[in-house]
Amino acid sequence: MSKDNIINGIIIKVTGGFYYVESQGEIYECKARGVFRKNGDTPVAGDEVVVELKKDGYHSLCSINPRKNLLTRPPLANLDRLFIVVSATKPEPNTLVIDKLTAAAMAIDVEPVIVFSKTDIGDCKSLFETYTNAGFTCVHYSDIKKEGVDKVRSLIDGKLAAFIGNSGVGKSTLLNNLLPDLGLKTADISDKLGRGRHTTRTVELYKSGEGYIADTPGFSTVDLIRYSLNDKDELVHCFPEFEEYICDCRFTSCSHTVEKGCAVLDAVSEGVIAKSRHASYLLMYDELKDIKSWQLK
């Protein structure tokens, strides 16, 4: 291969055996080389790839650069930030769901960002403080006041981001504000995120500044948690506010659940770690300790 016809790019869409790669503002329609089938490696949206340009026929997808992470459902690689949209009211926020999502994101090296929506009609001051103190980036968002849109947009810039949240929390309005040119497509994103009734697994990336927003149909809380969290011993590292206390526990095998001399439990008792966060940890730990290997397939 001549270096003159080799480019690097990112896969923004996969459909019908074709791979659409963006490179320096241009989009190239590619076919994958047979070596991918031979190795059992499937290119997905978000993959950074090497492409050989052809004068005749389809361009050739040659190789995939090392991945930061890989989601299997939906297929998406190199996700940088997961925006967890939580309404201040109607529906009421569920701390266990928030904690499961932040932990699942951190388990696959994705930065969680919590967007508290409907802040013009609901009070989320306490939750905002809890999650900010836990080490997470949090954003107030109001569609009526257009509060928080620029902040979210700045957090996407230069990153690959996806959005998740239950129906009714305001994802569609936020996405419409971020990607106005998509029109109804952003409503489709809202329907597909969190409802779990769509069977398609096609992922498409949309440009937002110097970053991308992933349209991830079928992206549900259940999928993210199921395919990210499966090791009870690693769970503690998905709660960032626990980290500074782990080494101070009396026993190296401490599960941070009931042990005497547990520094994490002491921090909870002293109010340094939120009780709601530790309560979620206990419930999640109990779920994970009973998971069998065959359930992860």
PDB file of C-alpha atoms in Angstrom:
ATOM      1  CA  MET A   1       0.000   0.000   0.000  1.00  0.00           C
ATOM      2  CA  SER A   2       1.209   3.470  -0.849  1.00  0.00           C
ATOM      3  CA  LYS A   3       1.229   5.982   1.980  1.00  0.00           C
ATOM      4  CA  ASP A   4      -0.392   8.490  -0.381  1.00  0.00           C
ATOM      5  CA  ASN A   5      -3.679   6.622  -0.392  1.00  0.00           C
ATOM      6  CA  ILE A   6      -3.821   5.721   3.320  1.00  0.00           C
ATOM      7  CA  ILE A   7      -5.946   7.790   5.705  1.00  0.00           C
ATOM      8  CA  ASN A   8      -6.997   7.594   9.348  1.00  0.00           C
ATOM      9  CA  GLY A   9     -10.587   8.192  10.367  1.00  0.00           C
ATOM     10  CA  ILE A  10     -13.471   7.253  12.622  1.00  0.00           C
ATOM     11  CA  ILE A  11     -16.391   4.994  11.752  1.00  0.00           C
ATOM     12  CA  ILE A  12     -19.559   7.062  12.097  1.00  0.00           C
ATOM     13  CA  LYS A  13     -22.049   4.507  10.766  1.00  0.00           C
ATOM     14  CA  VAL A  14     -22.268   0.804   9.969  1.00  0.00           C
ATOM     15  CA  THR A  15     -25.091  -0.519   7.807  1.00  0.00           C
ATOM     16  CA  GLY A  16     -25.602  -3.356   5.362  1.00  0.00           C
ATOM     17  CA  GLY A  17     -21.946  -4.378   5.394  1.00  0.00           C
ATOM     18  CA  PHE A  18     -20.770  -0.859   4.582  1.00  0.00           C
ATOM     19  CA  TYR A  19     -18.654   1.279   6.885  1.00  0.00           C
ATOM     20  CA  TYR A  20     -18.851   5.048   6.673  1.00  0.00           C
ATOM     21  CA  VAL A  21     -15.605   6.639   7.815  1.00  0.00           C
ATOM     22  CA  GLU A  22     -15.142  10.340   8.486  1.00  0.00           C
ATOM     23  CA  SER A  23     -11.696  11.803   7.946  1.00  0.00           C
ATOM     24  CA  GLN A  24     -10.914  15.522   7.876  1.00  0.00           C
ATOM     25  CA  GLY A  25     -14.481  16.491   7.074  1.00  0.00           C
ATOM     26  CA  GLU A  26     -14.947  13.926   4.303  1.00  0.00           C
ATOM     27  CA  ILE A  27     -16.999  10.728   4.527  1.00  0.00           C
ATOM     28  CA  TYR A  28     -15.793   7.586   2.778  1.00  0.00           C
ATOM     29  CA  GLU A  29     -17.905   4.506   2.031  1.00  0.00           C
ATOM     30  CA  CYS A  30     -15.817   1.445   2.799  1.00  0.00           C
ATOM     31  CA  LYS A  31     -15.864  -2.323   2.783  1.00  0.00           C
ATOM     32  CA  ALA A  32     -13.981  -4.297   5.421  1.00  0.00           C
ATOM     33  CA  ARG A  33     -11.180  -6.612   4.375  1.00  0.00           C
ATOM     34  CA  GLY A  34     -11.657 -10.330   4.832  1.00  0.00           C
ATOM     35  CA  VAL A  35      -9.079 -10.401   7.625  1.00  0.00           C
ATOM     36  CA  PHE A  36     -11.734  -9.039  10.009  1.00  0.00           C
ATOM     37  CA  ARG A  37     -14.029 -12.015   9.410  1.00  0.00           C
ATOM     38  CA  LYS A  38     -11.059 -14.345   9.695  1.00  0.00           C
ATOM     39  CA  ASN A  39     -10.065 -12.900  13.063  1.00  0.00           C
ATOM     40  CA  GLY A  40     -13.640 -12.627  14.290  1.00  0.00           C
ATOM     41  CA  ASP A  41     -13.198  -8.881  14.866  1.00  0.00           C
ATOM     42  CA  THR A  42     -16.096  -6.668  13.848  1.00  0.00           C
ATOM     43  CA  PRO A  43     -15.563  -2.931  13.280  1.00  0.00           C
ATOM     44  CA  VAL A  44     -18.179  -0.758  15.022  1.00  0.00           C
ATOM     45  CA  ALA A  45     -19.138   2.908  15.202  1.00  0.00           C
ATOM     46  CA  GLY A  46     -16.568   4.872  17.157  1.00  0.00           C
ATOM     47  CA  ASP A  47     -13.653   2.746  15.990  1.00  0.00           C
ATOM     48  CA  GLU A  48     -10.593   4.667  14.864  1.00  0.00           C
ATOM     49  CA  VAL A  49      -9.485   2.969  11.667  1.00  0.00           C
ATOM     50  CA  VAL A  50      -6.993   2.940   8.824  1.00  0.00           C
ATOM     51  CA  VAL A  51      -8.489   3.116   5.331  1.00  0.00           C
ATOM     52  CA  GLU A  52      -6.928   2.495   1.929  1.00  0.00           C
ATOM     53  CA  LEU A  53      -8.502   4.739  -0.713  1.00  0.00           C
ATOM     54  CA  LYS A  54      -9.279   3.126  -4.062  1.00  0.00           C
ATOM     55  CA  LYS A  55      -9.830   4.840  -7.407  1.00  0.00           C
ATOM     56  CA  ASP A  56     -12.207   2.087  -8.480  1.00  0.00           C
ATOM     57  CA  GLY A  57     -14.716   0.280  -6.285  1.00  0.00           C
ATOM     58  CA  TYR A  58     -15.157   0.727  -2.573  1.00  0.00           C
ATOM     59  CA  HIS A  59     -12.485   2.038  -0.275  1.00  0.00           C
ATOM     60  CA  SER A  60     -10.934  -0.619   1.951  1.00  0.00           C
ATOM     61  CA  LEU A  61     -11.079  -0.662   5.750  1.00  0.00           C
ATOM     62  CA  CYS A  62      -7.668  -2.090   6.651  1.00  0.00           C
ATOM     63  CA  SER A  63      -7.253  -2.095  10.432  1.00  0.00           C
ATOM     64  CA  ILE A  64      -8.687  -0.939  13.745  1.00  0.00           C
ATOM     65  CA  ASN A  65      -6.586   1.063  16.177  1.00  0.00           C
ATOM     66  CA  PRO A  66      -6.529  -0.093  19.836  1.00  0.00           C
ATOM     67  CA  ARG A  67      -9.828   0.615  21.561  1.00  0.00           C
ATOM     68  CA  LYS A  68     -10.355   2.500  24.805  1.00  0.00           C
ATOM     69  CA  ASN A  69     -13.504   0.458  25.454  1.00  0.00           C
ATOM     70  CA  LEU A  70     -16.180  -1.514  23.647  1.00  0.00           C
ATOM     71  CA  LEU A  71     -19.893  -1.741  24.291  1.00  0.00           C
ATOM     72  CA  THR A  72     -21.513  -4.854  22.885  1.00  0.00           C
ATOM     73  CA  ARG A  73     -25.138  -3.691  23.137  1.00  0.00           C
ATOM     74  CA  PRO A  74     -25.318  -1.398  21.311  1.00  0.00           C
ATOM     75  CA  PRO A  75     -22.034  -1.849  19.407  1.00  0.00           C
ATOM     76  CA  LEU A  76     -19.990   1.272  20.106  1.00  0.00           C
ATOM     77  CA  ALA A  77     -16.277   1.791  20.686  1.00  0.00           C
ATOM     78  CA  ASN A  78     -14.216   4.483  22.382  1.00  0.00           C
ATOM     79  CA  LEU A  79     -17.026   6.158  24.290  1.00  0.00           C
ATOM     80  CA  ASP A  80     -15.599   9.028  26.361  1.00  0.00           C
ATOM     81  CA  ARG A  81     -18.580  10.411  28.264  1.00  0.00           C
ATOM     82  CA  LEU A  82     -21.994   9.093  29.215  1.00  0.00           C
ATOM     83  CA  PHE A  83     -24.565  11.785  29.956  1.00  0.00           C
ATOM     84  CA  ILE A  84     -27.049  10.428  32.479  1.00  0.00           C
ATOM     85  CA  VAL A  85     -30.174  12.575  32.247  1.00  0.00           C
ATOM     86  CA  VAL A  86     -32.149  12.685  35.502  1.00  0.00           C
ATOM     87  CA  SER A  87     -35.257  14.812  36.024  1.00  0.00           C
ATOM     88  CA  ALA A  88     -35.602  16.850  39.199  1.00  0.00           C
ATOM     89  CA  THR A  89     -39.279  15.875  39.198  1.00  0.00           C
ATOM     90  CA  LYS A  90     -41.936  14.020  37.126  1.00  0.00           C
ATOM     91  CA  PRO A  91     -40.521  11.389  37.105  1.00  0.00           C
ATOM     92  CA  GLU A  92     -38.851  11.563  40.473  1.00  0.00           C
ATOM     93  CA  PRO A  93     -35.121  10.726  40.527  1.00  0.00           C
ATOM     94  CA  ASN A  94     -34.105   7.223  41.573  1.00  0.00           C
ATOM     95  CA  THR A  95     -30.701   7.234  43.290  1.00  0.00           C
ATOM     96  CA  LEU A  96     -30.164   3.489  42.823  1.00  0.00           C
ATOM     97  CA  VAL A  97     -30.573   3.821  39.058  1.00  0.00           C
ATOM     98  CA  ILE A  98     -28.216   6.805  38.988  1.00  0.00           C
ATOM     99  CA  ASP A  99     -25.642   4.922  41.041  1.00  0.00           C
ATOM    100  CA  LYS A 100     -25.868   1.818  38.872  1.00  0.00           C
ATOM    101  CA  LEU A 101     -25.341   3.889  35.737  1.00  0.00           C
ATOM    102  CA  THR A 102     -22.394   5.869  37.095  1.00  0.00           C
ATOM    103  CA  ALA A 103     -20.772   2.650  38.323  1.00  0.00           C
ATOM    104  CA  ALA A 104     -21.386   0.811  35.045  1.00  0.00           C
ATOM    105  CA  ALA A 105     -19.864   3.693  33.085  1.00  0.00           C
ATOM    106  CA  MET A 106     -16.766   3.829  35.273  1.00  0.00           C
ATOM    107  CA  ALA A 107     -16.352   0.052  34.992  1.00  0.00           C
ATOM    108  CA  ILE A 108     -15.661   0.460  31.262  1.00  0.00           C
ATOM    109  CA  ASP A 109     -13.547   3.609  31.611  1.00  0.00           C
ATOM    110  CA  VAL A 110     -16.279   6.042  30.581  1.00  0.00           C
ATOM    111  CA  GLU A 111     -16.727   9.326  32.432  1.00  0.00           C
ATOM    112  CA  PRO A 112     -20.276   9.770  33.752  1.00  0.00           C
ATOM    113  CA  VAL A 113     -21.822  13.234  33.604  1.00  0.00           C
ATOM    114  CA  ILE A 114     -25.117  13.715  35.435  1.00  0.00           C
ATOM    115  CA  VAL A 115     -27.539  16.174  33.845  1.00  0.00           C
ATOM    116  CA  PHE A 116     -30.337  17.235  36.180  1.00  0.00           C
ATOM    117  CA  SER A 117     -33.232  18.332  33.984  1.00  0.00           C
ATOM    118  CA  LYS A 118     -36.444  20.242  34.727  1.00  0.00           C
ATOM    119  CA  THR A 119     -34.598  22.371  37.272  1.00  0.00           C
ATOM    120  CA  ASP A 120     -37.067  25.192  36.603  1.00  0.00           C
ATOM    121  CA  ILE A 121     -39.900  23.181  38.205  1.00  0.00           C
ATOM    122  CA  GLY A 122     -38.083  20.876  40.614  1.00  0.00           C
ATOM    123  CA  ASP A 123     -35.428  21.106  43.312  1.00  0.00           C
ATOM    124  CA  CYS A 124     -32.354  18.906  42.932  1.00  0.00           C
ATOM    125  CA  LYS A 125     -29.978  20.900  45.142  1.00  0.00           C
ATOM    126  CA  SER A 126     -29.400  18.015  47.561  1.00  0.00           C
ATOM    127  CA  LEU A 127     -28.761  15.456  44.817  1.00  0.00           C
ATOM    128  CA  PHE A 128     -26.555  17.873  42.916  1.00  0.00           C
ATOM    129  CA  GLU A 129     -24.447  18.316  46.043  1.00  0.00           C
ATOM    130  CA  THR A 130     -24.320  14.564  46.729  1.00  0.00           C
ATOM    131  CA  TYR A 131     -23.001  13.682  43.294  1.00  0.00           C
ATOM    132  CA  THR A 132     -20.680  16.657  43.019  1.00  0.00           C
ATOM    133  CA  ASN A 133     -19.140  15.675  46.365  1.00  0.00           C
ATOM    134  CA  ALA A 134     -18.815  12.104  45.073  1.00  0.00           C
ATOM    135  CA  GLY A 135     -16.564  13.408  42.302  1.00  0.00           C
ATOM    136  CA  PHE A 136     -18.942  13.564  39.330  1.00  0.00           C
ATOM    137  CA  THR A 137     -19.473  16.428  36.916  1.00  0.00           C
ATOM    138  CA  CYS A 138     -23.068  17.610  37.290  1.00  0.00           C
ATOM    139  CA  VAL A 139     -25.075  20.038  35.163  1.00  0.00           C
ATOM    140  CA  HIS A 140     -28.333  21.893  35.790  1.00  0.00           C
ATOM    141  CA  TYR A 141     -30.516  21.815  32.658  1.00  0.00           C
ATOM    142  CA  SER A 142     -33.758  23.647  31.891  1.00  0.00           C
ATOM    143  CA  ASP A 143     -35.338  23.626  28.442  1.00  0.00           C
ATOM    144  CA  ILE A 144     -37.503  26.627  29.327  1.00  0.00           C
ATOM    145  CA  LYS A 145     -34.547  28.755  30.436  1.00  0.00           C
ATOM    146  CA  LYS A 146     -32.095  27.030  28.050  1.00  0.00           C
ATOM    147  CA  GLU A 147     -29.899  26.625  31.088  1.00  0.00           C
ATOM    148  CA  GLY A 148     -27.068  24.114  30.847  1.00  0.00           C
ATOM    149  CA  VAL A 149     -27.129  23.543  27.076  1.00  0.00           C
ATOM    150  CA  ASP A 150     -23.842  25.344  26.465  1.00  0.00           C
ATOM    151  CA  LYS A 151     -22.247  23.492  29.380  1.00  0.00           C
ATOM    152  CA  VAL A 152     -23.288  20.111  27.973  1.00  0.00           C
ATOM    153  CA  ARG A 153     -22.112  21.130  24.510  1.00  0.00           C
ATOM    154  CA  SER A 154     -18.704  22.118  25.881  1.00  0.00           C
ATOM    155  CA  LEU A 155     -18.388  18.723  27.607  1.00  0.00           C
ATOM    156  CA  ILE A 156     -19.043  16.968  24.285  1.00  0.00           C
ATOM    157  CA  ASP A 157     -16.496  19.004  22.344  1.00  0.00           C
ATOM    158  CA  GLY A 158     -13.620  16.763  21.330  1.00  0.00           C
ATOM    159  CA  LYS A 159     -15.293  13.696  22.876  1.00  0.00           C
ATOM    160  CA  LEU A 160     -17.522  10.812  21.841  1.00  0.00           C
ATOM    161  CA  ALA A 161     -20.651  11.028  23.976  1.00  0.00           C
ATOM    162  CA  ALA A 162     -23.889   9.120  24.468  1.00  0.00           C
ATOM    163  CA  PHE A 163     -27.044   9.923  26.426  1.00  0.00           C
ATOM    164  CA  ILE A 164     -29.125   7.674  28.624  1.00  0.00           C
ATOM    165  CA  GLY A 165     -32.120   8.160  30.878  1.00  0.00           C
ATOM    166  CA  ASN A 166     -35.698   7.078  31.439  1.00  0.00           C
ATOM    167  CA  SER A 167     -38.600   8.248  29.309  1.00  0.00           C
ATOM    168  CA  GLY A 168     -39.879  11.670  30.276  1.00  0.00           C
ATOM    169  CA  VAL A 169     -36.679  13.043  31.793  1.00  0.00           C
ATOM    170  CA  GLY A 170     -36.056  15.506  28.940  1.00  0.00           C
ATOM    171  CA  LYS A 171     -33.509  13.753  26.722  1.00  0.00           C
ATOM    172  CA  SER A 172     -35.328  14.637  23.504  1.00  0.00           C
ATOM    173  CA  THR A 173     -35.524  18.347  24.263  1.00  0.00           C
ATOM    174  CA  LEU A 174     -31.870  18.421  25.289  1.00  0.00           C
ATOM    175  CA  LEU A 175     -30.795  16.581  22.141  1.00  0.00           C
ATOM    176  CA  ASN A 176     -32.952  18.894  20.010  1.00  0.00           C
ATOM    177  CA  ASN A 177     -31.137  21.842  21.549  1.00  0.00           C
ATOM    178  CA  LEU A 178     -27.751  20.226  20.918  1.00  0.00           C
ATOM    179  CA  LEU A 179     -28.514  18.962  17.397  1.00  0.00           C
ATOM    180  CA  PRO A 180     -31.271  21.196  15.969  1.00  0.00           C
ATOM    181  CA  ASP A 181     -30.533  20.197  12.366  1.00  0.00           C
ATOM    182  CA  LEU A 182     -31.532  16.589  13.072  1.00  0.00           C
ATOM    183  CA  GLY A 183     -35.131  17.557  13.789  1.00  0.00           C
ATOM    184  CA  LEU A 184     -37.249  14.463  14.299  1.00  0.00           C
ATOM    185  CA  LYS A 185     -34.174  12.253  14.419  1.00  0.00           C
ATOM    186  CA  THR A 186     -33.430  13.500  17.895  1.00  0.00           C
ATOM    187  CA  ALA A 187     -36.925  12.473  18.943  1.00  0.00           C
ATOM    188  CA  ASP A 188     -36.054   9.030  17.612  1.00  0.00           C
ATOM    189  CA  ILE A 189     -32.954   9.056  19.764  1.00  0.00           C
ATOM    190  CA  SER A 190     -35.059   9.874  22.794  1.00  0.00           C
ATOM    191  CA  ASP A 191     -37.460   7.023  22.078  1.00  0.00           C
ATOM    192  CA  LYS A 192     -34.679   4.544  21.574  1.00  0.00           C
ATOM    193  CA  LEU A 193     -32.737   5.520  24.650  1.00  0.00           C
ATOM    194  CA  GLY A 194     -34.082   3.799  27.708  1.00  0.00           C
ATOM    195  CA  ARG A 195     -37.316   2.289  26.433  1.00  0.00           C
ATOM    196  CA  GLY A 196     -35.879  -0.940  25.118  1.00  0.00           C
ATOM    197  CA  ARG A 197     -38.683  -1.620  22.616  1.00  0.00           C
ATOM    198  CA  HIS A 198     -36.594  -1.145  19.463  1.00  0.00           C
ATOM    199  CA  THR A 199     -34.759  -4.175  18.125  1.00  0.00           C
ATOM    200  CA  THR A 200     -32.323  -2.366  15.798  1.00  0.00           C
ATOM    201  CA  ARG A 201     -28.739  -2.135  16.995  1.00  0.00           C
ATOM    202  CA  THR A 202     -27.449   0.318  14.395  1.00  0.00           C
ATOM    203  CA  VAL A 203     -25.376   3.135  15.875  1.00  0.00           C
ATOM    204  CA  GLU A 204     -24.677   6.431  14.123  1.00  0.00           C
ATOM    205  CA  LEU A 205     -22.429   9.281  15.228  1.00  0.00           C
ATOM    206  CA  TYR A 206     -23.438  12.904  14.716  1.00  0.00           C
ATOM    207  CA  LYS A 207     -20.986  15.762  14.762  1.00  0.00           C
ATOM    208  CA  SER A 208     -21.231  18.244  17.633  1.00  0.00           C
ATOM    209  CA  GLY A 209     -18.456  20.814  17.473  1.00  0.00           C
ATOM    210  CA  GLU A 210     -15.250  18.810  17.486  1.00  0.00           C
ATOM    211  CA  GLY A 211     -16.979  15.857  19.141  1.00  0.00           C
ATOM    212  CA  TYR A 212     -19.681  13.307  18.374  1.00  0.00           C
ATOM    213  CA  ILE A 213     -23.032  12.352  19.827  1.00  0.00           C
ATOM    214  CA  ALA A 214     -23.859   8.677  19.422  1.00  0.00           C
ATOM    215  CA  ASP A 215     -27.397   7.821  18.391  1.00  0.00           C
ATOM    216  CA  THR A 216     -27.585   4.536  20.303  1.00  0.00           C
ATOM    217  CA  PRO A 217     -30.910   2.798  19.640  1.00  0.00           C
ATOM    218  CA  GLY A 218     -31.805   0.234  22.248  1.00  0.00           C
ATOM    219  CA  PHE A 219     -29.309   1.709  24.721  1.00  0.00           C
ATOM    220  CA  SER A 220     -30.934   0.807  28.002  1.00  0.00           C
ATOM    221  CA  THR A 221     -30.041   0.838  31.659  1.00  0.00           C
ATOM    222  CA  VAL A 222     -30.323  -2.952  31.729  1.00  0.00           C
ATOM    223  CA  ASP A 223     -27.844  -3.460  28.879  1.00  0.00           C
ATOM    224  CA  LEU A 224     -25.246  -1.075  30.248  1.00  0.00           C
ATOM    225  CA  ILE A 225     -25.306  -2.593  33.700  1.00  0.00           C
ATOM    226  CA  ARG A 226     -25.445  -6.193  32.501  1.00  0.00           C
ATOM    227  CA  TYR A 227     -22.463  -5.879  30.175  1.00  0.00           C
ATOM    228  CA  SER A 228     -20.354  -3.580  32.358  1.00  0.00           C
ATOM    229  CA  LEU A 229     -20.721  -4.693  35.972  1.00  0.00           C
ATOM    230  CA  ASN A 230     -19.993  -8.307  36.830  1.00  0.00           C
ATOM    231  CA  ASP A 231     -17.230  -8.337  39.460  1.00  0.00           C
ATOM    232  CA  LYS A 232     -18.159  -7.578  43.061  1.00  0.00           C
ATOM    233  CA  ASP A 233     -14.511  -6.999  43.987  1.00  0.00           C
ATOM    234  CA  GLU A 234     -14.152  -4.255  41.383  1.00  0.00           C
ATOM    235  CA  LEU A 235     -17.373  -2.505  42.353  1.00  0.00           C
ATOM    236  CA  VAL A 236     -15.754  -0.382  45.068  1.00  0.00           C
ATOM    237  CA  HIS A 237     -13.527   1.272  42.444  1.00  0.00           C
ATOM    238  CA  CYS A 238     -16.658   2.438  40.624  1.00  0.00           C
ATOM    239  CA  PHE A 239     -17.529   4.645  43.598  1.00  0.00           C
ATOM    240  CA  PRO A 240     -14.829   7.351  43.383  1.00  0.00           C
ATOM    241  CA  GLU A 241     -15.517   8.829  46.810  1.00  0.00           C
ATOM    242  CA  PHE A 242     -14.627   5.469  48.416  1.00  0.00           C
ATOM    243  CA  GLU A 243     -11.103   5.387  46.978  1.00  0.00           C
ATOM    244  CA  GLU A 244      -9.254   7.469  49.567  1.00  0.00           C
ATOM    245  CA  TYR A 245     -10.582   5.300  52.417  1.00  0.00           C
ATOM    246  CA  ILE A 246     -10.016   1.808  50.974  1.00  0.00           C
ATOM    247  CA  CYS A 247      -6.376   1.532  52.074  1.00  0.00           C
ATOM    248  CA  ASP A 248      -7.291   2.499  55.652  1.00  0.00           C
ATOM    249  CA  CYS A 249      -9.547  -0.504  56.202  1.00  0.00           C
ATOM    250  CA  ARG A 250      -8.327  -2.948  58.864  1.00  0.00           C
ATOM    251  CA  PHE A 251      -8.506  -5.942  56.528  1.00  0.00           C
ATOM    252  CA  THR A 252      -7.219  -6.049  52.945  1.00  0.00           C
ATOM    253  CA  SER A 253     -10.125  -8.315  52.005  1.00  0.00           C
ATOM    254  CA  CYS A 254     -12.690  -5.828  53.329  1.00  0.00           C
ATOM    255  CA  SER A 255     -15.897  -5.799  51.295  1.00  0.00           C
ATOM    256  CA  HIS A 256     -16.942  -2.451  52.829  1.00  0.00           C
ATOM    257  CA  THR A 257     -20.313  -3.860  53.768  1.00  0.00           C
ATOM    258  CA  VAL A 258     -20.343  -4.854  57.461  1.00  0.00           C
ATOM    259  CA  GLU A 259     -16.729  -5.274  58.616  1.00  0.00           C
ATOM    260  CA  LYS A 260     -15.441  -3.727  61.815  1.00  0.00           C
ATOM    261  CA  GLY A 261     -12.556  -1.388  61.177  1.00  0.00           C
ATOM    262  CA  CYS A 262     -13.828  -0.481  57.688  1.00  0.00           C
ATOM    263  CA  ALA A 263     -12.766   3.077  56.862  1.00  0.00           C
ATOM    264  CA  VAL A 264     -15.483   3.390  54.225  1.00  0.00           C
ATOM    265  CA  LEU A 265     -18.184   2.556  56.787  1.00  0.00           C
ATOM    266  CA  ASP A 266     -16.642   5.074  59.179  1.00  0.00           C
ATOM    267  CA  ALA A 267     -16.797   7.741  56.476  1.00  0.00           C
ATOM    268  CA  VAL A 268     -20.467   6.931  55.919  1.00  0.00           C
ATOM    269  CA  SER A 269     -21.173   7.199  59.649  1.00  0.00           C
ATOM    270  CA  GLU A 270     -19.407  10.564  59.746  1.00  0.00           C
ATOM    271  CA  GLY A 271     -21.441  11.860  56.819  1.00  0.00           C
ATOM    272  CA  VAL A 272     -18.427  12.220  54.525  1.00  0.00           C
ATOM    273  CA  ILE A 273     -19.847   9.604  52.151  1.00  0.00           C
ATOM    274  CA  ALA A 274     -23.567   9.912  51.423  1.00  0.00           C
ATOM    275  CA  LYS A 275     -25.675   7.167  53.007  1.00  0.00           C
ATOM    276  CA  SER A 276     -27.702   6.822  49.804  1.00  0.00           C
ATOM    277  CA  ARG A 277     -24.543   6.092  47.834  1.00  0.00           C
ATOM    278  CA  HIS A 278     -23.379   3.408  50.242  1.00  0.00           C
ATOM    279  CA  ALA A 279     -26.888   1.920  50.342  1.00  0.00           C
ATOM    280  CA  SER A 280     -26.724   1.554  46.551  1.00  0.00           C
ATOM    281  CA  TYR A 281     -23.285  -0.026  46.853  1.00  0.00           C
ATOM    282  CA  LEU A 282     -24.650  -2.627  49.296  1.00  0.00           C
ATOM    283  CA  LEU A 283     -27.547  -3.536  46.996  1.00  0.00           C
ATOM    284  CA  MET A 284     -25.273  -3.775  43.964  1.00  0.00           C
ATOM    285  CA  TYR A 285     -22.661  -5.810  45.833  1.00  0.00           C
ATOM    286  CA  ASP A 286     -25.357  -8.249  46.908  1.00  0.00           C
ATOM    287  CA  GLU A 287     -26.532  -8.613  43.300  1.00  0.00           C
ATOM    288  CA  LEU A 288     -23.032  -9.121  41.905  1.00  0.00           C
ATOM    289  CA  LYS A 289     -21.891 -11.733  44.407  1.00  0.00           C
ATOM    290  CA  ASP A 290     -24.557 -14.113  43.138  1.00  0.00           C
ATOM    291  CA  ILE A 291     -23.814 -13.688  39.425  1.00  0.00           C
ATOM    292  CA  LYS A 292     -22.651 -16.845  37.657  1.00  0.00           C
ATOM    293  CA  SER A 293     -20.358 -16.815  34.620  1.00  0.00           C
ATOM    294  CA  TRP A 294     -23.032 -18.328  32.336  1.00  0.00           C
ATOM    295  CA  GLN A 295     -25.328 -15.377  33.069  1.00  0.00           C
ATOM    296  CA  LEU A 296     -22.866 -12.985  31.432  1.00  0.00           C
ATOM    297  CA  LYS A 297     -23.022 -14.640  28.024  1.00  0.00           C
TER     298      LYS A 297
END
